[in-house]
């Protein structure tokens, strides 16, 4: 197994154990220079010429290819842009059009709310009896009735880290005649994904989590290569047009995955993300997965030994778990604030989940042990039991 630890590639404040790369990855050391160069050498000097001269217009496909290599997507099947919520809507809108005689979008109650909200918005817009149906995660396979047009799921549960069986569910959906959309928000950059091998029609994901692209980094969308020239983009923006600079009055979808572009790409964010993605160029996702599991197992073992107040909320079997470990604790919000005040950074998810993400690119065994010591101190001495830790901030 090749070493995946590359702490020197990231800037992490001295003394901090960062267990929140699953919400916002830390900044890669290469990013500030890259963004500065894009600003000073490109934007400042080239101005409008940058779109051609600096290759800005090609970045959504070029960076898409870098993302694609980590999820088993062939060249030309992934494009960057917008935010994940928008990409969810875009995939859903294209998918329902592929099954015009069916009216149901099936998802699960473990999905991230924004995905469900976007589906709600779409069915409201479509009218005509379209509906979103959500069932418990373990009931998805049994809920595939012949009215289901689209199955939309997030592979790794954002709260508990529980994983769906991507291959089995995709097969069940397609055997049922439904179109499959996978949200890879907590998979991409964290676990090996074989999206082409899964045969799913669509996948979407974000890049500010495990890929460390920075706050507001663009999302990605994958369309199975055999469908890319057939899908109808509902968000038919000019940069998804075949010839945007013909300024045609009517929309003609672009070639292949390009049609999933919408409007002007965020070039500064794209530059930051491109620099961040270079870290993945020589990382084997199976090695990364093995290292992540080793850290998670160490964490579970040490917490269960030293901090019995916490109850494991994640699947115990590592093969059913993504790259995070979550615990239930009644005063989880305050406890997490107390940890954050002591530079052990995780996050809280209502109602009672303390969530810790593991990224072996910049975390090692010592970091895990250090975090467990602080958690034990906070829990054994009730250090969380202070007013200042109980007031909810806008972002938890
Ligand atoms: C993080 C996350 C999102 C966030 O969507 P944005 O539009 O990027 O804010 C959406 N869905 C899932 C499953 C997520 O984990």
Tab-separated table of C-alpha atoms and ligand atoms in Angstrom:
chain	number	residue	atom	x	y	z
A	1	UNK	CA	0.000	0.000	0.000
A	2	UNK	CA	1.393	3.395	-0.990
A	3	UNK	CA	1.582	6.122	1.649
A	4	UNK	CA	-1.232	8.648	1.251
A	5	UNK	CA	-0.251	11.028	4.059
A	6	UNK	CA	0.860	14.401	2.622
A	7	UNK	CA	0.529	16.822	5.520
A	8	UNK	CA	2.976	19.214	3.911
A	9	UNK	CA	0.468	19.755	1.084
A	10	UNK	CA	-2.029	21.452	3.437
A	11	UNK	CA	-2.100	24.427	5.748
A	12	UNK	CA	-3.583	23.413	9.080
A	13	UNK	CA	-3.236	25.805	12.003
A	14	UNK	CA	-0.685	24.734	14.588
A	15	UNK	CA	-2.208	22.573	17.314
A	16	UNK	CA	-5.487	21.915	15.517
A	17	UNK	CA	-6.879	18.445	14.835
A	18	UNK	CA	-9.130	18.978	11.844
A	19	UNK	CA	-11.867	16.359	11.654
A	20	UNK	CA	-14.199	18.388	9.453
A	21	UNK	CA	-12.766	17.951	5.967
A	22	UNK	CA	-16.104	16.320	5.158
A	23	UNK	CA	-17.756	19.767	5.480
A	24	UNK	CA	-14.982	22.066	4.299
A	25	UNK	CA	-11.560	20.699	3.462
A	26	UNK	CA	-8.498	22.647	4.644
A	27	UNK	CA	-6.600	24.848	2.233
A	28	UNK	CA	-3.947	23.138	0.129
A	29	UNK	CA	-0.642	24.997	0.319
A	30	UNK	CA	-0.602	25.399	-3.477
A	31	UNK	CA	-3.886	27.305	-3.638
A	32	UNK	CA	-2.957	30.902	-2.679
A	33	UNK	CA	-0.205	31.146	-5.318
A	34	UNK	CA	-2.426	29.618	-7.969
A	35	UNK	CA	-5.297	31.966	-7.267
A	36	UNK	CA	-2.912	34.935	-7.025
A	37	UNK	CA	-1.438	34.052	-10.415
A	38	UNK	CA	-4.897	33.775	-11.931
A	39	UNK	CA	-5.641	37.243	-10.597
A	40	UNK	CA	-2.377	39.040	-11.342
A	41	UNK	CA	-1.115	37.300	-14.514
A	42	UNK	CA	-4.477	36.479	-16.050
A	43	UNK	CA	-7.367	38.634	-14.884
A	44	UNK	CA	-5.297	41.823	-14.326
A	45	UNK	CA	-3.124	41.535	-17.436
A	46	UNK	CA	-5.294	39.700	-19.937
A	47	UNK	CA	-8.733	40.901	-18.871
A	48	UNK	CA	-11.334	39.640	-21.354
A	49	UNK	CA	-8.632	37.878	-23.388
A	50	UNK	CA	-8.213	35.452	-20.456
A	51	UNK	CA	-11.215	33.426	-21.611
A	52	UNK	CA	-9.190	32.276	-24.624
A	53	UNK	CA	-5.585	33.053	-23.793
A	54	UNK	CA	-5.581	31.597	-20.279
A	55	UNK	CA	-8.002	28.834	-21.217
A	56	UNK	CA	-10.649	29.859	-18.692
A	57	UNK	CA	-13.484	28.622	-20.883
A	58	UNK	CA	-12.113	25.061	-20.903
A	59	UNK	CA	-11.637	24.832	-17.130
A	60	UNK	CA	-15.043	23.264	-16.329
A	61	UNK	CA	-14.197	20.271	-18.557
A	62	UNK	CA	-10.508	20.110	-17.601
A	63	UNK	CA	-11.158	20.151	-13.880
A	64	UNK	CA	-14.114	17.815	-14.502
A	65	UNK	CA	-11.680	15.292	-15.953
A	66	UNK	CA	-9.535	15.518	-12.804
A	67	UNK	CA	-12.589	14.846	-10.641
A	68	UNK	CA	-13.710	12.124	-13.031
A	69	UNK	CA	-10.476	10.160	-12.609
A	70	UNK	CA	-11.209	9.757	-8.883
A	71	UNK	CA	-14.751	8.424	-9.366
A	72	UNK	CA	-14.198	6.055	-12.267
A	73	UNK	CA	-15.695	8.412	-14.854
A	74	UNK	CA	-14.204	8.398	-18.349
A	75	UNK	CA	-12.698	11.541	-19.872
A	76	UNK	CA	-15.431	13.878	-21.108
A	77	UNK	CA	-18.207	12.623	-18.841
A	78	UNK	CA	-17.909	15.130	-15.964
A	79	UNK	CA	-18.260	18.903	-15.998
A	80	UNK	CA	-17.960	21.477	-13.210
A	81	UNK	CA	-20.261	24.342	-12.362
A	82	UNK	CA	-22.842	25.869	-10.037
A	83	UNK	CA	-23.484	24.339	-6.618
A	84	UNK	CA	-24.496	20.815	-5.760
A	85	UNK	CA	-28.125	21.777	-5.127
A	86	UNK	CA	-28.314	23.129	-8.685
A	87	UNK	CA	-26.671	19.993	-10.069
A	88	UNK	CA	-29.225	17.852	-8.214
A	89	UNK	CA	-32.033	19.813	-9.842
A	90	UNK	CA	-30.369	19.570	-13.238
A	91	UNK	CA	-29.898	15.799	-13.008
A	92	UNK	CA	-33.464	15.297	-11.746
A	93	UNK	CA	-35.001	17.466	-14.459
A	94	UNK	CA	-33.136	15.572	-17.186
A	95	UNK	CA	-33.889	12.203	-15.606
A	96	UNK	CA	-37.671	12.664	-15.323
A	97	UNK	CA	-37.800	13.546	-19.025
A	98	UNK	CA	-36.270	10.139	-19.788
A	99	UNK	CA	-39.341	8.363	-18.286
A	100	UNK	CA	-42.278	10.534	-19.388
A	101	UNK	CA	-44.904	7.925	-18.489
A	102	UNK	CA	-43.844	7.796	-14.821
A	103	UNK	CA	-44.421	10.430	-12.154
A	104	UNK	CA	-42.495	9.523	-8.974
A	105	UNK	CA	-39.054	10.553	-7.750
A	106	UNK	CA	-37.964	8.082	-5.083
A	107	UNK	CA	-35.481	9.085	-2.393
A	108	UNK	CA	-34.809	8.314	1.254
A	109	UNK	CA	-35.151	10.056	4.588
A	110	UNK	CA	-31.378	9.842	5.102
A	111	UNK	CA	-30.782	12.129	2.151
A	112	UNK	CA	-29.441	15.613	2.645
A	113	UNK	CA	-32.401	17.993	2.922
A	114	UNK	CA	-31.298	20.210	0.042
A	115	UNK	CA	-31.556	17.258	-2.363
A	116	UNK	CA	-35.112	16.630	-1.178
A	117	UNK	CA	-35.966	20.338	-1.306
A	118	UNK	CA	-34.746	20.563	-4.900
A	119	UNK	CA	-36.893	17.557	-5.795
A	120	UNK	CA	-39.877	19.197	-4.082
A	121	UNK	CA	-39.286	22.352	-6.075
A	122	UNK	CA	-39.087	20.412	-9.325
A	123	UNK	CA	-42.247	18.374	-8.761
A	124	UNK	CA	-44.078	21.577	-7.811
A	125	UNK	CA	-42.976	23.155	-11.068
A	126	UNK	CA	-43.853	20.095	-13.149
A	127	UNK	CA	-47.330	19.644	-11.636
A	128	UNK	CA	-49.212	16.956	-13.605
A	129	UNK	CA	-49.154	14.509	-10.704
A	130	UNK	CA	-45.400	14.449	-10.217
A	131	UNK	CA	-44.453	13.546	-6.647
A	132	UNK	CA	-41.463	13.005	-4.418
A	133	UNK	CA	-41.659	9.811	-2.354
A	134	UNK	CA	-39.228	9.297	0.535
A	135	UNK	CA	-38.817	6.029	2.396
A	136	UNK	CA	-36.399	4.849	5.086
A	137	UNK	CA	-32.939	4.095	3.636
A	138	UNK	CA	-33.304	0.355	4.225
A	139	UNK	CA	-36.655	0.335	2.395
A	140	UNK	CA	-35.491	1.837	-0.901
A	141	UNK	CA	-35.119	-1.449	-2.788
A	142	UNK	CA	-38.621	-2.515	-1.717
A	143	UNK	CA	-40.183	0.799	-2.791
A	144	UNK	CA	-39.409	0.490	-6.475
A	145	UNK	CA	-42.868	0.364	-7.935
A	146	UNK	CA	-43.629	0.807	-11.615
A	147	UNK	CA	-44.481	4.496	-11.201
A	148	UNK	CA	-40.923	5.377	-10.140
A	149	UNK	CA	-39.268	7.435	-12.870
A	150	UNK	CA	-36.113	8.308	-10.954
A	151	UNK	CA	-34.286	7.005	-7.906
A	152	UNK	CA	-32.140	9.709	-6.330
A	153	UNK	CA	-29.920	8.816	-3.382
A	154	UNK	CA	-26.837	10.052	-1.599
A	155	UNK	CA	-24.397	7.169	-1.300
A	156	UNK	CA	-22.997	8.130	2.122
A	157	UNK	CA	-25.419	9.432	4.752
A	158	UNK	CA	-24.266	12.889	5.874
A	159	UNK	CA	-25.194	12.241	9.495
A	160	UNK	CA	-24.175	8.658	10.209
A	161	UNK	CA	-21.850	7.804	7.342
A	162	UNK	CA	-23.997	4.769	6.458
A	163	UNK	CA	-23.386	3.685	2.871
A	164	UNK	CA	-25.828	2.454	0.293
A	165	UNK	CA	-24.778	-0.440	-1.944
A	166	UNK	CA	-24.369	1.556	-5.137
A	167	UNK	CA	-24.098	-1.400	-7.479
A	168	UNK	CA	-27.064	-3.326	-6.047
A	169	UNK	CA	-29.429	-0.356	-5.807
A	170	UNK	CA	-28.573	0.882	-9.287
A	171	UNK	CA	-29.294	-2.568	-10.660
A	172	UNK	CA	-32.604	-2.757	-8.785
A	173	UNK	CA	-33.596	0.700	-10.041
A	174	UNK	CA	-32.748	-0.130	-13.632
A	175	UNK	CA	-34.442	-3.541	-13.440
A	176	UNK	CA	-37.489	-1.533	-12.401
A	177	UNK	CA	-37.110	0.723	-15.428
A	178	UNK	CA	-36.092	3.738	-13.324
A	179	UNK	CA	-33.254	6.184	-13.912
A	180	UNK	CA	-30.566	6.285	-11.190
A	181	UNK	CA	-28.961	9.441	-9.792
A	182	UNK	CA	-26.220	9.185	-7.187
A	183	UNK	CA	-25.173	12.103	-5.035
A	184	UNK	CA	-21.493	11.602	-4.233
A	185	UNK	CA	-21.142	14.574	-1.847
A	186	UNK	CA	-19.634	12.418	0.902
A	187	UNK	CA	-18.044	9.872	-1.438
A	188	UNK	CA	-16.017	11.867	-3.946
A	189	UNK	CA	-12.437	12.154	-2.769
A	190	UNK	CA	-13.146	9.950	0.236
A	191	UNK	CA	-13.890	6.445	-1.015
A	192	UNK	CA	-13.335	4.595	-4.281
A	193	UNK	CA	-16.289	5.044	-6.640
A	194	UNK	CA	-16.761	3.172	-9.896
A	195	UNK	CA	-19.474	5.310	-11.408
A	196	UNK	CA	-19.164	3.902	-14.929
A	197	UNK	CA	-19.146	0.353	-13.552
A	198	UNK	CA	-22.290	1.099	-11.525
A	199	UNK	CA	-24.089	1.898	-14.797
A	200	UNK	CA	-25.935	4.798	-13.102
A	201	UNK	CA	-27.203	7.412	-15.521
A	202	UNK	CA	-26.233	10.458	-13.445
A	203	UNK	CA	-23.991	11.420	-10.550
A	204	UNK	CA	-23.446	14.757	-8.843
A	205	UNK	CA	-21.225	15.978	-6.044
A	206	UNK	CA	-19.440	18.903	-4.488
A	207	UNK	CA	-15.762	19.756	-4.199
A	208	UNK	CA	-15.416	21.860	-1.050
A	209	UNK	CA	-15.695	18.770	1.155
A	210	UNK	CA	-13.083	16.025	0.651
A	211	UNK	CA	-11.586	17.597	-2.476
A	212	UNK	CA	-10.531	20.733	-0.543
A	213	UNK	CA	-11.601	23.138	-3.290
A	214	UNK	CA	-12.488	25.914	-0.823
A	215	UNK	CA	-15.737	27.521	0.346
A	216	UNK	CA	-18.067	27.865	-2.629
A	217	UNK	CA	-16.024	25.571	-4.893
A	218	UNK	CA	-18.048	24.467	-7.950
A	219	UNK	CA	-20.008	21.228	-8.027
A	220	UNK	CA	-19.767	18.476	-10.634
A	221	UNK	CA	-22.178	16.446	-12.711
A	222	UNK	CA	-21.564	13.149	-14.476
A	223	UNK	CA	-23.715	11.780	-17.282
A	224	UNK	CA	-23.189	8.204	-18.499
A	225	UNK	CA	-21.287	8.580	-21.782
A	226	UNK	CA	-23.864	6.791	-23.951
A	227	UNK	CA	-26.532	9.289	-22.804
A	228	UNK	CA	-24.557	12.503	-22.897
A	229	UNK	CA	-25.737	13.441	-26.383
A	230	UNK	CA	-29.340	12.548	-25.604
A	231	UNK	CA	-30.142	14.158	-22.246
A	232	UNK	CA	-32.243	17.294	-22.314
A	233	UNK	CA	-30.895	19.988	-20.008
A	234	UNK	CA	-33.712	21.873	-18.308
A	235	UNK	CA	-31.296	24.558	-17.126
A	236	UNK	CA	-30.573	25.557	-20.687
A	237	UNK	CA	-28.074	28.352	-20.185
A	238	UNK	CA	-26.010	29.863	-22.939
A	239	UNK	CA	-22.764	28.073	-22.049
A	240	UNK	CA	-24.524	24.743	-22.500
A	241	UNK	CA	-25.536	25.821	-26.011
A	242	UNK	CA	-23.752	24.220	-28.948
A	243	UNK	CA	-22.529	27.622	-30.224
A	244	UNK	CA	-22.920	30.184	-27.431
A	245	UNK	CA	-21.255	32.883	-29.480
A	246	UNK	CA	-23.668	32.504	-32.372
A	247	UNK	CA	-26.159	34.166	-30.006
A	248	UNK	CA	-28.902	32.162	-31.582
A	249	UNK	CA	-32.385	32.946	-30.263
A	250	UNK	CA	-33.134	29.275	-29.770
A	251	UNK	CA	-31.396	26.763	-27.577
A	252	UNK	CA	-29.505	23.853	-29.135
A	253	UNK	CA	-27.817	21.636	-26.553
A	254	UNK	CA	-24.023	21.442	-26.676
A	255	UNK	CA	-21.983	18.357	-27.466
A	256	UNK	CA	-22.055	15.675	-24.791
A	257	UNK	CA	-21.391	16.756	-21.235
A	258	UNK	CA	-20.921	20.401	-22.305
A	259	UNK	CA	-24.695	20.739	-22.372
A	260	UNK	CA	-24.705	20.449	-18.577
A	261	UNK	CA	-22.871	23.744	-18.300
A	262	UNK	CA	-25.174	26.649	-17.500
A	263	UNK	CA	-23.518	30.069	-17.222
A	264	UNK	CA	-20.181	31.773	-16.639
A	265	UNK	CA	-17.853	29.555	-14.604
A	266	UNK	CA	-16.321	30.965	-11.377
A	267	UNK	CA	-12.706	31.169	-12.555
A	268	UNK	CA	-11.057	32.058	-9.241
A	269	UNK	CA	-12.801	29.130	-7.518
A	270	UNK	CA	-11.990	26.910	-10.460
A	271	UNK	CA	-8.290	27.849	-10.179
A	272	UNK	CA	-8.299	27.028	-6.463
A	273	UNK	CA	-10.000	23.709	-7.151
A	274	UNK	CA	-7.616	22.795	-9.956
A	275	UNK	CA	-4.648	23.302	-7.615
A	276	UNK	CA	-6.405	21.234	-4.930
A	277	UNK	CA	-7.206	18.417	-7.366
A	278	UNK	CA	-3.547	18.054	-8.304
A	279	UNK	CA	-3.030	16.463	-4.879
A	280	UNK	CA	-5.199	13.577	-6.058
A	281	UNK	CA	-3.167	12.959	-9.219
A	282	UNK	CA	-0.973	10.326	-7.560
A	283	UNK	CA	-3.320	9.114	-4.825
A	284	UNK	CA	-4.803	5.656	-5.242
A	285	UNK	CA	-8.364	5.788	-3.921
A	286	UNK	CA	-8.109	2.231	-2.560
A	287	UNK	CA	-5.004	3.172	-0.560
A	288	UNK	CA	-6.806	6.279	0.682
A	289	UNK	CA	-9.780	4.169	1.728
A	290	UNK	CA	-7.614	1.669	3.609
A	291	UNK	CA	-5.840	4.490	5.473
A	292	UNK	CA	-9.166	6.153	6.296
A	293	UNK	CA	-10.602	2.930	7.701
A	294	UNK	CA	-7.504	2.385	9.847
A	295	UNK	CA	-7.908	5.862	11.398
A	296	UNK	CA	-11.645	5.385	11.924
A	297	UNK	CA	-11.145	1.996	13.596
A	298	UNK	CA	-8.540	3.492	15.908
A	299	UNK	CA	-10.933	6.342	16.760
A	300	UNK	CA	-13.860	4.017	17.503
A	301	UNK	CA	-11.696	1.730	19.613
A	302	UNK	CA	-10.192	4.565	21.668
A	303	UNK	CA	-13.499	6.425	22.161
A	304	UNK	CA	-15.318	3.271	23.249
A	305	UNK	CA	-12.488	2.509	25.652
A	306	UNK	CA	-12.136	6.020	27.086
A	307	UNK	CA	-15.464	7.829	26.544
A	308	UNK	CA	-18.416	5.548	27.263
A	309	UNK	CA	-20.775	8.571	27.373
A	310	UNK	CA	-20.802	8.564	23.559
A	311	UNK	CA	-22.902	6.089	21.560
A	312	UNK	CA	-21.760	5.066	18.110
A	313	UNK	CA	-24.223	6.368	15.499
A	314	UNK	CA	-22.293	5.046	12.489
A	315	UNK	CA	-22.322	1.495	11.193
A	316	UNK	CA	-19.760	-0.533	13.120
A	317	UNK	CA	-18.709	-2.525	10.076
A	318	UNK	CA	-16.308	-0.286	8.164
A	319	UNK	CA	-17.439	-1.561	4.800
A	320	UNK	CA	-20.870	-0.007	5.423
A	321	UNK	CA	-19.428	3.336	6.496
A	322	UNK	CA	-18.028	6.255	4.515
A	323	UNK	CA	-15.112	8.338	5.774
A	324	UNK	CA	-16.682	9.679	8.960
A	325	UNK	CA	-17.564	8.469	12.436
A	326	UNK	CA	-20.556	9.915	14.268
A	327	UNK	CA	-21.616	9.661	17.893
A	328	UNK	CA	-24.840	10.410	19.647
A	329	UNK	CA	-24.809	12.544	22.776
A	330	UNK	CA	-27.762	14.435	24.212
A	331	UNK	CA	-25.738	17.635	24.609
A	332	UNK	CA	-23.880	17.109	21.357
A	333	UNK	CA	-24.088	20.720	20.233
A	334	UNK	CA	-22.501	22.094	23.404
A	335	UNK	CA	-19.959	19.268	23.497
A	336	UNK	CA	-18.878	20.021	19.936
A	337	UNK	CA	-18.536	23.728	20.752
A	338	UNK	CA	-16.343	22.816	23.726
A	339	UNK	CA	-14.179	20.643	21.443
A	340	UNK	CA	-13.911	23.354	18.819
A	341	UNK	CA	-12.807	25.806	21.538
A	342	UNK	CA	-10.006	23.312	22.246
A	343	UNK	CA	-8.998	23.037	18.570
A	344	UNK	CA	-10.547	19.635	17.910
A	345	UNK	CA	-12.817	20.455	14.994
A	346	UNK	CA	-15.789	18.330	14.006
A	347	UNK	CA	-19.387	19.319	13.537
A	348	UNK	CA	-22.829	18.851	14.957
A	349	UNK	CA	-25.866	17.617	13.073
A	350	UNK	CA	-29.283	17.899	14.657
A	351	UNK	CA	-30.698	16.456	16.789
A	352	UNK	CA	-27.783	14.888	18.690
A	353	UNK	CA	-24.991	13.857	16.304
A	354	UNK	CA	-21.338	14.690	16.787
A	355	UNK	CA	-19.661	14.038	13.464
A	356	UNK	CA	-15.962	13.527	12.772
A	357	UNK	CA	-14.552	13.213	9.267
A	358	UNK	CA	-11.334	11.357	8.466
A	359	UNK	CA	-8.990	12.401	5.707
A	360	UNK	CA	-5.745	10.438	5.724
A	361	UNK	CA	-4.136	12.989	3.411
A	362	UNK	CA	-3.472	15.162	6.460
A	363	UNK	CA	-4.441	13.118	9.550
A	364	UNK	CA	-2.335	10.459	11.234
A	365	UNK	CA	-2.608	8.171	14.256
A	366	UNK	CA	-1.200	10.812	16.613
A	367	UNK	CA	-3.887	13.277	15.583
A	368	UNK	CA	-6.576	10.702	16.348
A	369	UNK	CA	-5.144	9.975	19.797
A	370	UNK	CA	-4.810	13.676	20.536
A	371	UNK	CA	-8.450	14.232	19.573
A	372	UNK	CA	-9.610	11.344	21.776
A	373	UNK	CA	-7.743	12.804	24.776
A	374	UNK	CA	-9.485	16.159	24.350
A	375	UNK	CA	-12.881	14.501	23.838
A	376	UNK	CA	-12.347	12.421	26.999
A	377	UNK	CA	-11.401	15.531	28.976
A	378	UNK	CA	-14.477	17.449	27.776
A	379	UNK	CA	-16.818	14.562	28.488
A	380	UNK	CA	-15.446	13.362	31.828
A	381	UNK	CA	-15.232	16.857	33.287
A	382	UNK	CA	-18.503	18.162	31.765
A	383	UNK	CA	-16.537	20.989	30.182
A	384	UNK	CA	-19.361	21.395	27.670
A	385	UNK	CA	-21.797	22.460	30.399
A	386	UNK	CA	-21.406	26.213	29.939
A	387	UNK	CA	-23.821	28.779	28.543
A	388	UNK	CA	-21.361	29.975	25.894
A	389	UNK	CA	-21.359	26.524	24.279
A	390	UNK	CA	-25.145	26.165	24.170
A	391	UNK	CA	-26.139	29.106	21.987
A	392	UNK	CA	-26.589	27.904	18.424
A	393	UNK	CA	-24.591	29.745	15.793
A	394	UNK	CA	-25.933	30.287	12.288
A	395	UNK	CA	-23.761	27.478	10.913
A	396	UNK	CA	-23.416	24.372	13.036
B	1	LIG	C1	-23.056	19.146	1.232
B	1	LIG	C2	-24.235	18.629	0.501
B	1	LIG	C3	-25.028	19.481	-0.292
B	1	LIG	C4	-24.783	20.961	-0.346
B	1	LIG	O1	-25.246	21.528	-1.526
B	1	LIG	P1	-24.720	22.959	-1.997
B	1	LIG	O2	-25.642	23.375	-3.053
B	1	LIG	O3	-23.311	22.764	-2.478
B	1	LIG	O4	-24.732	23.875	-0.809
B	1	LIG	C5	-26.082	18.921	-1.010
B	1	LIG	N1	-26.338	17.593	-0.942
B	1	LIG	C6	-25.602	16.752	-0.183
B	1	LIG	C7	-25.918	15.297	-0.156
B	1	LIG	C8	-24.535	17.251	0.575
B	1	LIG	O5	-23.833	16.442	1.347
